[in-house]
PDB file of C-alpha atoms and ligand atoms in Angstrom:
ATOM      1  CA  MET A   1     106.019  96.809 115.648  1.00 98.00           C
ATOM      2  CA  GLY A   2     104.602  94.396 118.220  1.00 98.00           C
ATOM      3  CA  VAL A   3     106.034  90.880 118.435  1.00 98.00           C
ATOM      4  CA  VAL A   4     103.875  87.756 118.459  1.00 97.00           C
ATOM      5  CA  ASN A   5     106.064  84.665 118.756  1.00 93.00           C
ATOM      6  CA  VAL A   6     104.110  81.488 118.040  1.00 94.00           C
ATOM      7  CA  THR A   7     106.988  79.355 119.333  1.00 89.00           C
ATOM      8  CA  PRO A   8     107.672  77.121 122.320  1.00 85.00           C
ATOM      9  CA  ASP A   9     111.177  78.508 122.829  1.00 79.00           C
ATOM     10  CA  SER A  10     111.594  82.225 122.041  1.00 76.00           C
ATOM     11  CA  PHE A  11     114.014  83.804 124.460  1.00 73.00           C
ATOM     12  CA  SER A  12     111.601  86.273 125.969  1.00 75.00           C
ATOM     13  CA  ASP A  13     108.130  84.851 125.629  1.00 74.00           C
ATOM     14  CA  GLY A  14     108.563  81.271 124.394  1.00 72.00           C
ATOM     15  CA  GLY A  15     105.561  79.028 124.882  1.00 73.00           C
ATOM     16  CA  ARG A  16     103.159  81.747 125.939  1.00 75.00           C
ATOM     17  CA  HIS A  17     101.411  82.099 122.582  1.00 74.00           C
ATOM     18  CA  LEU A  18     101.873  78.692 120.970  1.00 75.00           C
ATOM     19  CA  ASP A  19      98.191  77.915 121.392  1.00 86.00           C
ATOM     20  CA  PRO A  20      96.290  79.551 118.457  1.00 86.00           C
ATOM     21  CA  ALA A  21      93.693  81.157 120.709  1.00 91.00           C
ATOM     22  CA  ALA A  22      96.381  82.590 122.990  1.00 93.00           C
ATOM     23  CA  ALA A  23      98.310  83.913 119.977  1.00 95.00           C
ATOM     24  CA  LEU A  24      95.224  85.628 118.581  1.00 97.00           C
ATOM     25  CA  ALA A  25      94.390  87.104 121.989  1.00 97.00           C
ATOM     26  CA  HIS A  26      97.923  88.452 122.253  1.00 97.00           C
ATOM     27  CA  ALA A  27      97.773  89.909 118.730  1.00 98.00           C
ATOM     28  CA  ARG A  28      94.459  91.626 119.556  1.00 98.00           C
ATOM     29  CA  ARG A  29      95.972  93.061 122.684  1.00 98.00           C
ATOM     30  CA  LEU A  30      98.995  94.487 120.838  1.00 98.00           C
ATOM     31  CA  ILE A  31      96.728  96.048 118.203  1.00 98.00           C
ATOM     32  CA  ALA A  32      94.560  97.612 120.926  1.00 98.00           C
ATOM     33  CA  GLU A  33      97.690  98.926 122.623  1.00 98.00           C
ATOM     34  CA  GLY A  34      98.698 100.799 119.490  1.00 98.00           C
ATOM     35  CA  ALA A  35     100.973  98.546 117.430  1.00 98.00           C
ATOM     36  CA  ASP A  36     101.295  99.875 113.860  1.00 98.00           C
ATOM     37  CA  ILE A  37     102.619  96.525 112.599  1.00 98.00           C
ATOM     38  CA  LEU A  38     102.426  92.976 114.010  1.00 98.00           C
ATOM     39  CA  ASP A  39     105.478  90.758 113.545  1.00 98.00           C
ATOM     40  CA  VAL A  40     104.471  87.087 113.625  1.00 98.00           C
ATOM     41  CA  GLY A  41     107.222  84.503 114.056  1.00 97.00           C
ATOM     42  CA  GLY A  42     107.123  80.705 114.196  1.00 96.00           C
ATOM     43  CA  GLU A  43     110.816  79.928 114.708  1.00 95.00           C
ATOM     44  CA  SER A  44     113.057  81.202 117.479  1.00 92.00           C
ATOM     45  CA  THR A  45     116.365  82.748 116.405  1.00 88.00           C
ATOM     46  CA  ARG A  46     117.986  82.511 119.825  1.00 83.00           C
ATOM     47  CA  PRO A  47     121.327  80.668 119.938  1.00 80.00           C
ATOM     48  CA  GLY A  48     120.724  76.959 120.349  1.00 78.00           C
ATOM     49  CA  ALA A  49     117.055  77.073 119.363  1.00 81.00           C
ATOM     50  CA  ALA A  50     115.766  73.899 117.734  1.00 82.00           C
ATOM     51  CA  PRO A  51     115.244  74.183 113.965  1.00 86.00           C
ATOM     52  CA  VAL A  52     111.647  74.095 112.805  1.00 93.00           C
ATOM     53  CA  SER A  53     110.488  72.414 109.582  1.00 96.00           C
ATOM     54  CA  GLU A  54     108.883  74.469 106.863  1.00 97.00           C
ATOM     55  CA  ALA A  55     105.547  72.700 107.339  1.00 97.00           C
ATOM     56  CA  GLU A  56     105.587  73.211 111.108  1.00 96.00           C
ATOM     57  CA  GLU A  57     106.485  76.888 110.790  1.00 97.00           C
ATOM     58  CA  ILE A  58     103.689  77.439 108.254  1.00 97.00           C
ATOM     59  CA  ALA A  59     101.252  75.629 110.556  1.00 96.00           C
ATOM     60  CA  ARG A  60     102.203  77.954 113.421  1.00 96.00           C
ATOM     61  CA  VAL A  61     102.190  81.228 111.517  1.00 97.00           C
ATOM     62  CA  VAL A  62      99.567  81.099 108.781  1.00 97.00           C
ATOM     63  CA  PRO A  63      96.419  80.534 110.891  1.00 97.00           C
ATOM     64  CA  LEU A  64      97.337  83.533 113.052  1.00 97.00           C
ATOM     65  CA  VAL A  65      98.058  85.769 110.053  1.00 98.00           C
ATOM     66  CA  ALA A  66      94.745  84.772 108.495  1.00 98.00           C
ATOM     67  CA  ALA A  67      92.813  85.251 111.741  1.00 97.00           C
ATOM     68  CA  VAL A  68      94.267  88.714 112.331  1.00 98.00           C
ATOM     69  CA  ARG A  69      93.707  89.703 108.711  1.00 98.00           C
ATOM     70  CA  ALA A  70      90.069  88.594 108.958  1.00 98.00           C
ATOM     71  CA  GLU A  71      89.353  91.136 111.677  1.00 97.00           C
ATOM     72  CA  SER A  72      91.932  93.918 111.352  1.00 98.00           C
ATOM     73  CA  ALA A  73      93.674  95.999 108.691  1.00 98.00           C
ATOM     74  CA  VAL A  74      96.874  96.244 110.750  1.00 98.00           C
ATOM     75  CA  PRO A  75      99.947  95.533 108.595  1.00 98.00           C
ATOM     76  CA  ILE A  76     101.337  92.065 109.351  1.00 98.00           C
ATOM     77  CA  SER A  77     104.971  91.097 109.031  1.00 98.00           C
ATOM     78  CA  VAL A  78     106.240  87.519 109.036  1.00 98.00           C
ATOM     79  CA  ASP A  79     109.515  86.859 110.845  1.00 98.00           C
ATOM     80  CA  THR A  80     111.030  83.983 108.909  1.00 98.00           C
ATOM     81  CA  MET A  81     114.120  83.000 106.949  1.00 97.00           C
ATOM     82  CA  LYS A  82     112.245  80.523 104.757  1.00 98.00           C
ATOM     83  CA  PRO A  83     110.829  81.672 101.399  1.00 98.00           C
ATOM     84  CA  ALA A  84     107.998  79.108 101.538  1.00 98.00           C
ATOM     85  CA  VAL A  85     106.861  80.468 104.916  1.00 98.00           C
ATOM     86  CA  ALA A  86     106.992  84.051 103.637  1.00 98.00           C
ATOM     87  CA  ARG A  87     105.006  83.010 100.583  1.00 98.00           C
ATOM     88  CA  ALA A  88     102.325  81.271 102.670  1.00 98.00           C
ATOM     89  CA  ALA A  89     102.096  84.194 105.099  1.00 98.00           C
ATOM     90  CA  VAL A  90     101.746  86.738 102.287  1.00 98.00           C
ATOM     91  CA  ALA A  91      99.020  84.576 100.725  1.00 98.00           C
ATOM     92  CA  ALA A  92      97.241  84.710 104.101  1.00 98.00           C
ATOM     93  CA  GLY A  93      97.517  88.510 104.296  1.00 98.00           C
ATOM     94  CA  ALA A  94     100.999  89.497 105.503  1.00 98.00           C
ATOM     95  CA  THR A  95     102.541  92.461 103.674  1.00 98.00           C
ATOM     96  CA  MET A  96     106.063  92.425 105.099  1.00 99.00           C
ATOM     97  CA  TRP A  97     108.831  89.792 105.237  1.00 99.00           C
ATOM     98  CA  ASN A  98     111.172  90.276 108.174  1.00 98.00           C
ATOM     99  CA  ASP A  99     114.249  88.144 107.480  1.00 98.00           C
ATOM    100  CA  VAL A 100     117.051  87.997 110.060  1.00 97.00           C
ATOM    101  CA  THR A 101     119.308  86.537 107.340  1.00 97.00           C
ATOM    102  CA  ALA A 102     118.693  89.488 104.984  1.00 98.00           C
ATOM    103  CA  LEU A 103     117.457  87.116 102.244  1.00 98.00           C
ATOM    104  CA  ARG A 104     120.614  84.951 102.358  1.00 97.00           C
ATOM    105  CA  HIS A 105     119.153  81.758 103.822  1.00 96.00           C
ATOM    106  CA  ALA A 106     117.858  80.124 100.644  1.00 97.00           C
ATOM    107  CA  PRO A 107     118.940  80.440  97.009  1.00 98.00           C
ATOM    108  CA  ASP A 108     115.461  81.668  96.056  1.00 98.00           C
ATOM    109  CA  SER A 109     115.003  84.174  98.911  1.00 98.00           C
ATOM    110  CA  LEU A 110     115.765  87.276  96.826  1.00 98.00           C
ATOM    111  CA  ALA A 111     113.641  86.189  93.856  1.00 98.00           C
ATOM    112  CA  THR A 112     110.753  85.251  96.161  1.00 98.00           C
ATOM    113  CA  ALA A 113     110.830  88.647  97.880  1.00 98.00           C
ATOM    114  CA  ALA A 114     110.720  90.376  94.496  1.00 98.00           C
ATOM    115  CA  GLU A 115     107.900  88.161  93.283  1.00 98.00           C
ATOM    116  CA  LEU A 116     105.801  88.609  96.429  1.00 98.00           C
ATOM    117  CA  GLY A 117     106.053  92.392  96.146  1.00 98.00           C
ATOM    118  CA  CYS A 118     105.947  92.755  99.920  1.00 98.00           C
ATOM    119  CA  GLU A 119     108.075  94.998 102.111  1.00 98.00           C
ATOM    120  CA  VAL A 120     111.280  93.337 103.282  1.00 98.00           C
ATOM    121  CA  VAL A 121     113.355  93.857 106.411  1.00 99.00           C
ATOM    122  CA  LEU A 122     117.032  93.064 105.788  1.00 98.00           C
ATOM    123  CA  MET A 123     118.755  92.443 109.117  1.00 98.00           C
ATOM    124  CA  HIS A 124     122.452  92.161 109.875  1.00 98.00           C
ATOM    125  CA  MET A 125     123.636  88.967 111.540  1.00 96.00           C
ATOM    126  CA  LEU A 126     127.199  87.689 111.765  1.00 93.00           C
ATOM    127  CA  GLY A 127     127.140  83.925 111.150  1.00 81.00           C
ATOM    128  CA  GLU A 128     124.191  81.643 111.834  1.00 81.00           C
ATOM    129  CA  PRO A 129     121.817  81.732 114.817  1.00 78.00           C
ATOM    130  CA  ALA A 130     123.276  78.522 116.261  1.00 78.00           C
ATOM    131  CA  THR A 131     126.843  79.847 116.386  1.00 79.00           C
ATOM    132  CA  MET A 132     126.519  83.617 116.110  1.00 77.00           C
ATOM    133  CA  GLN A 133     127.453  84.358 119.713  1.00 78.00           C
ATOM    134  CA  ALA A 134     130.695  82.309 119.577  1.00 81.00           C
ATOM    135  CA  GLU A 135     133.497  84.910 119.539  1.00 86.00           C
ATOM    136  CA  PRO A 136     132.038  87.485 117.137  1.00 91.00           C
ATOM    137  CA  HIS A 137     134.721  89.851 115.845  1.00 94.00           C
ATOM    138  CA  TYR A 138     134.591  93.289 114.197  1.00 96.00           C
ATOM    139  CA  ASP A 139     137.264  95.911 113.555  1.00 97.00           C
ATOM    140  CA  ASP A 140     134.572  98.596 113.267  1.00 98.00           C
ATOM    141  CA  VAL A 141     131.120  97.277 114.040  1.00 98.00           C
ATOM    142  CA  VAL A 142     129.189 100.294 112.720  1.00 98.00           C
ATOM    143  CA  GLU A 143     131.012 100.442 109.384  1.00 98.00           C
ATOM    144  CA  GLU A 144     130.883  96.675 108.887  1.00 98.00           C
ATOM    145  CA  VAL A 145     127.157  96.514 109.619  1.00 98.00           C
ATOM    146  CA  ALA A 146     126.537  99.529 107.345  1.00 98.00           C
ATOM    147  CA  ALA A 147     128.524  97.933 104.490  1.00 98.00           C
ATOM    148  CA  PHE A 148     126.695  94.619 104.887  1.00 98.00           C
ATOM    149  CA  LEU A 149     123.280  96.300 104.880  1.00 98.00           C
ATOM    150  CA  MET A 150     124.084  98.368 101.772  1.00 98.00           C
ATOM    151  CA  ASP A 151     125.311  95.237 100.037  1.00 98.00           C
ATOM    152  CA  ARG A 152     122.097  93.351 100.884  1.00 98.00           C
ATOM    153  CA  ALA A 153     119.919  96.333  99.882  1.00 98.00           C
ATOM    154  CA  GLU A 154     121.688  96.392  96.509  1.00 98.00           C
ATOM    155  CA  ALA A 155     121.186  92.629  96.141  1.00 98.00           C
ATOM    156  CA  ALA A 156     117.464  93.063  96.851  1.00 98.00           C
ATOM    157  CA  LEU A 157     117.130  95.930  94.378  1.00 98.00           C
ATOM    158  CA  SER A 158     119.024  93.987  91.688  1.00 98.00           C
ATOM    159  CA  ALA A 159     116.670  91.047  92.228  1.00 98.00           C
ATOM    160  CA  GLY A 160     113.698  93.326  91.582  1.00 98.00           C
ATOM    161  CA  VAL A 161     112.530  94.385  95.062  1.00 98.00           C
ATOM    162  CA  ALA A 162     111.201  97.960  94.822  1.00 98.00           C
ATOM    163  CA  ARG A 163     113.383 100.516  96.612  1.00 98.00           C
ATOM    164  CA  GLU A 164     110.509 101.867  98.706  1.00 98.00           C
ATOM    165  CA  ARG A 165     109.840  98.391 100.109  1.00 98.00           C
ATOM    166  CA  VAL A 166     113.286  97.893 101.636  1.00 99.00           C
ATOM    167  CA  TRP A 167     113.928  98.298 105.372  1.00 99.00           C
ATOM    168  CA  LEU A 168     117.259  97.795 107.140  1.00 99.00           C
ATOM    169  CA  ASP A 169     117.928  96.525 110.670  1.00 99.00           C
ATOM    170  CA  PRO A 170     121.337  96.547 112.419  1.00 98.00           C
ATOM    171  CA  GLY A 171     120.470  93.280 114.212  1.00 98.00           C
ATOM    172  CA  VAL A 172     121.228  94.109 117.834  1.00 98.00           C
ATOM    173  CA  GLY A 173     122.297  90.894 119.594  1.00 95.00           C
ATOM    174  CA  PHE A 174     122.809  88.854 116.417  1.00 95.00           C
ATOM    175  CA  GLY A 175     126.486  87.881 116.320  1.00 94.00           C
ATOM    176  CA  LYS A 176     127.458  90.771 118.587  1.00 96.00           C
ATOM    177  CA  HIS A 177     129.223  90.853 121.900  1.00 94.00           C
ATOM    178  CA  MET A 178     126.755  92.013 124.523  1.00 92.00           C
ATOM    179  CA  ILE A 179     128.706  95.159 125.462  1.00 95.00           C
ATOM    180  CA  ALA A 180     131.659  95.552 123.068  1.00 96.00           C
ATOM    181  CA  HIS A 181     129.502  95.451 119.915  1.00 97.00           C
ATOM    182  CA  ASN A 182     125.878  96.245 120.777  1.00 98.00           C
ATOM    183  CA  LEU A 183     126.660  99.518 122.534  1.00 98.00           C
ATOM    184  CA  PRO A 184     128.891 101.071 119.817  1.00 98.00           C
ATOM    185  CA  LEU A 185     126.419  99.871 117.186  1.00 98.00           C
ATOM    186  CA  LEU A 186     123.578 101.651 118.971  1.00 98.00           C
ATOM    187  CA  ALA A 187     125.793 104.685 119.506  1.00 98.00           C
ATOM    188  CA  GLY A 188     126.404 104.780 115.729  1.00 98.00           C
ATOM    189  CA  LEU A 189     122.787 104.216 114.704  1.00 98.00           C
ATOM    190  CA  GLU A 190     122.600 107.524 112.813  1.00 98.00           C
ATOM    191  CA  ARG A 191     125.127 106.114 110.344  1.00 98.00           C
ATOM    192  CA  ILE A 192     122.715 103.233 109.597  1.00 98.00           C
ATOM    193  CA  VAL A 193     119.762 105.631 109.328  1.00 98.00           C
ATOM    194  CA  GLY A 194     121.911 107.722 106.944  1.00 98.00           C
ATOM    195  CA  LEU A 195     122.016 104.861 104.444  1.00 98.00           C
ATOM    196  CA  GLY A 196     118.691 106.195 103.197  1.00 98.00           C
ATOM    197  CA  PHE A 197     116.299 103.341 103.935  1.00 98.00           C
ATOM    198  CA  PRO A 198     113.785 103.102 106.787  1.00 98.00           C
ATOM    199  CA  VAL A 199     115.461 101.410 109.745  1.00 99.00           C
ATOM    200  CA  LEU A 200     113.836  98.917 112.103  1.00 99.00           C
ATOM    201  CA  LEU A 201     115.442  98.475 115.523  1.00 99.00           C
ATOM    202  CA  GLY A 202     114.986  95.460 117.796  1.00 98.00           C
ATOM    203  CA  VAL A 203     116.307  96.052 121.281  1.00 98.00           C
ATOM    204  CA  SER A 204     113.357  94.858 123.316  1.00 98.00           C
ATOM    205  CA  ARG A 205     114.228  92.544 126.247  1.00 96.00           C
ATOM    206  CA  LYS A 206     117.643  91.629 124.819  1.00 96.00           C
ATOM    207  CA  SER A 207     120.290  90.341 127.185  1.00 94.00           C
ATOM    208  CA  PHE A 208     122.635  93.339 126.987  1.00 96.00           C
ATOM    209  CA  ILE A 209     119.903  95.269 128.816  1.00 96.00           C
ATOM    210  CA  GLY A 210     120.294  92.974 131.803  1.00 94.00           C
ATOM    211  CA  ALA A 211     124.082  93.242 131.581  1.00 93.00           C
ATOM    212  CA  VAL A 212     124.091  97.049 131.444  1.00 94.00           C
ATOM    213  CA  GLY A 213     120.987  97.936 133.397  1.00 93.00           C
ATOM    214  CA  GLY A 214     121.054  95.359 136.165  1.00 88.00           C
ATOM    215  CA  GLY A 215     117.830  94.166 137.640  1.00 76.00           C
ATOM    216  CA  GLY A 216     118.977  90.579 137.719  1.00 76.00           C
ATOM    217  CA  GLY A 217     115.792  89.087 136.346  1.00 82.00           C
ATOM    218  CA  GLY A 218     114.939  87.408 133.068  1.00 90.00           C
ATOM    219  CA  PRO A 219     113.800  88.964 129.780  1.00 92.00           C
ATOM    220  CA  ASP A 220     110.498  90.248 131.152  1.00 90.00           C
ATOM    221  CA  GLN A 221     112.404  92.224 133.781  1.00 93.00           C
ATOM    222  CA  ARG A 222     113.955  94.446 131.075  1.00 96.00           C
ATOM    223  CA  LEU A 223     111.124  96.868 130.309  1.00 97.00           C
ATOM    224  CA  GLY A 224     112.916 100.020 131.447  1.00 97.00           C
ATOM    225  CA  GLY A 225     115.990  99.264 129.361  1.00 97.00           C
ATOM    226  CA  SER A 226     113.850  98.255 126.395  1.00 98.00           C
ATOM    227  CA  ILE A 227     112.123 101.622 126.483  1.00 98.00           C
ATOM    228  CA  ALA A 228     115.474 103.410 126.774  1.00 98.00           C
ATOM    229  CA  GLY A 229     116.557 101.568 123.612  1.00 98.00           C
ATOM    230  CA  ALA A 230     113.359 102.498 121.761  1.00 98.00           C
ATOM    231  CA  ILE A 231     113.747 106.160 122.668  1.00 98.00           C
ATOM    232  CA  TRP A 232     117.404 106.101 121.675  1.00 98.00           C
ATOM    233  CA  GLY A 233     116.350 104.654 118.320  1.00 98.00           C
ATOM    234  CA  ALA A 234     113.663 107.297 117.821  1.00 98.00           C
ATOM    235  CA  GLN A 235     116.180 110.031 118.600  1.00 97.00           C
ATOM    236  CA  ALA A 236     118.536 108.561 115.988  1.00 98.00           C
ATOM    237  CA  GLY A 237     115.747 108.571 113.395  1.00 98.00           C
ATOM    238  CA  VAL A 238     114.689 104.936 113.085  1.00 98.00           C
ATOM    239  CA  ALA A 239     111.341 104.344 111.365  1.00 98.00           C
ATOM    240  CA  GLY A 240     110.228 101.513 113.621  1.00 98.00           C
ATOM    241  CA  VAL A 241     110.994  99.675 116.828  1.00 98.00           C
ATOM    242  CA  ARG A 242     110.284  95.964 117.258  1.00 98.00           C
ATOM    243  CA  VAL A 243     108.994  95.477 120.803  1.00 98.00           C
ATOM    244  CA  HIS A 244     107.251  93.027 123.101  1.00 98.00           C
ATOM    245  CA  ASP A 245     105.708  95.664 125.394  1.00 98.00           C
ATOM    246  CA  VAL A 246     103.597  97.771 123.059  1.00 98.00           C
ATOM    247  CA  ALA A 247     101.505  99.862 125.479  1.00 98.00           C
ATOM    248  CA  GLU A 248     104.492 101.101 127.479  1.00 98.00           C
ATOM    249  CA  THR A 249     106.591 101.776 124.368  1.00 98.00           C
ATOM    250  CA  VAL A 250     103.788 103.643 122.602  1.00 98.00           C
ATOM    251  CA  GLN A 251     103.338 105.854 125.663  1.00 98.00           C
ATOM    252  CA  ALA A 252     107.071 106.548 125.880  1.00 98.00           C
ATOM    253  CA  LEU A 253     107.324 107.351 122.162  1.00 98.00           C
ATOM    254  CA  ARG A 254     104.272 109.637 122.284  1.00 98.00           C
ATOM    255  CA  VAL A 255     105.794 111.618 125.119  1.00 98.00           C
ATOM    256  CA  TRP A 256     109.184 111.768 123.388  1.00 97.00           C
ATOM    257  CA  THR A 257     107.510 112.858 120.122  1.00 96.00           C
ATOM    258  CA  ALA A 258     105.503 115.593 121.844  1.00 97.00           C
ATOM    259  CA  ILE A 259     108.577 116.991 123.574  1.00 96.00           C
ATOM    260  CA  ALA A 260     110.613 116.826 120.370  1.00 94.00           C
ATOM    261  CA  ALA A 261     107.833 118.615 118.456  1.00 95.00           C
ATOM    262  CA  ALA A 262     107.631 121.395 121.054  1.00 97.00           C
ATOM    263  CA  ARG A 263     111.359 121.967 120.777  1.00 90.00           C
ATOM    264  CA  ARG A 264     111.181 122.641 117.029  1.00 70.00           C
TER     265      ARG A 264
HETATM  266  N1  HH2 B   1     115.106  90.100 117.078  1.00 59.48           N
HETATM  267  C1  HH2 B   1     114.560  88.885 117.294  1.00 59.48           C
HETATM  268  C2  HH2 B   1     113.826  88.242 116.293  1.00 59.48           C
HETATM  269  N2  HH2 B   1     113.617  88.835 115.101  1.00 59.48           N
HETATM  270  N3  HH2 B   1     113.913  90.680 113.641  1.00 59.48           N
HETATM  271  C3  HH2 B   1     114.434  91.882 113.396  1.00 59.48           C
HETATM  272  N4  HH2 B   1     114.226  92.490 112.215  1.00 59.48           N
HETATM  273  N5  HH2 B   1     115.176  92.549 114.338  1.00 59.48           N
HETATM  274  C4  HH2 B   1     115.440  92.011 115.559  1.00 59.48           C
HETATM  275  O1  HH2 B   1     116.158  92.654 116.362  1.00 59.48           O
HETATM  276  C5  HH2 B   1     114.911  90.712 115.857  1.00 59.48           C
HETATM  277  C6  HH2 B   1     114.133  90.059 114.856  1.00 59.48           C
HETATM  278  C7  HH2 B   1     114.736  88.225 118.629  1.00 59.48           C
HETATM  279  O2  HH2 B   1     113.666  88.459 119.477  1.00 59.48           O
HETATM  280  P1  HH2 B   1     112.419  87.469 119.751  1.00 59.48           P
HETATM  281  O3  HH2 B   1     111.556  87.361 118.547  1.00 59.48           O
HETATM  282  O4  HH2 B   1     111.719  87.915 120.968  1.00 59.48           O
HETATM  283  O5  HH2 B   1     113.100  86.082 120.087  1.00 59.48           O
HETATM  284  P2  HH2 B   1     113.266  84.728 119.271  1.00 59.48           P
HETATM  285  O6  HH2 B   1     114.104  84.976 118.067  1.00 59.48           O
HETATM  286  O7  HH2 B   1     113.931  83.812 120.285  1.00 59.48           O
HETATM  287  O8  HH2 B   1     111.891  84.253 118.872  1.00 59.48           O
END
């Protein structure tokens, strides 16, 4: 899954693709590089990001979804917590709703997901984006994330979302201490995969990579660590990885897949 953030302030690529032509060029590039899904987002989830109105988010996301759909059959996901944005994106051709709040943000999120009939990504986050990194606490991060995700999957199914349309995501970096929570959560990824739903993993360019891997630079200096995270996810059995650097990740996953296939 290749990320296209149509935002001025995303942590890794904010402002680069806010212009519609730049966003479309970036989407084309990710498709050419081998993305199986595009994830289009119009609101940053980083701590302290400015909230975006529904109308503004729709104005950022929908023209890009429509433009990509007009020229490509690539599945398009919309990264939003707002039902109205998901609805508008699906009307423009998106087939997946990626919600970092796991359909908890609005009272009608669950019913809207069921009505739209799209795939849904239910992600774990402790708290709200604005405050999630203030002293997050877990007794057992893997078990607590697993329990939350099962609970949200059951809520989605009860609301009428079809079982085969549900994806889960452990939400690396969302209400998790950089080292004390993200690393054990990744180490326990097979437990999340064992819940029986396809798992999406987003590790790309996140700050724990800088903390663990060094390098000193900003988010775009974290390619090596991002690829390590993608390979770790593949080894644990995730169904998808959400990444900014599609060409490099596709190459790494192809090599990993070929080696793994030769072993069996
Ligand atoms: N991470 C980000 C945003 N959306 N969705 C899922 N399902 N999983 C993730 O790990 C995830 C996500 C954060 O990355 P990015 O989109 O680059 O930044 P921002 O939220 O600042 O736009």
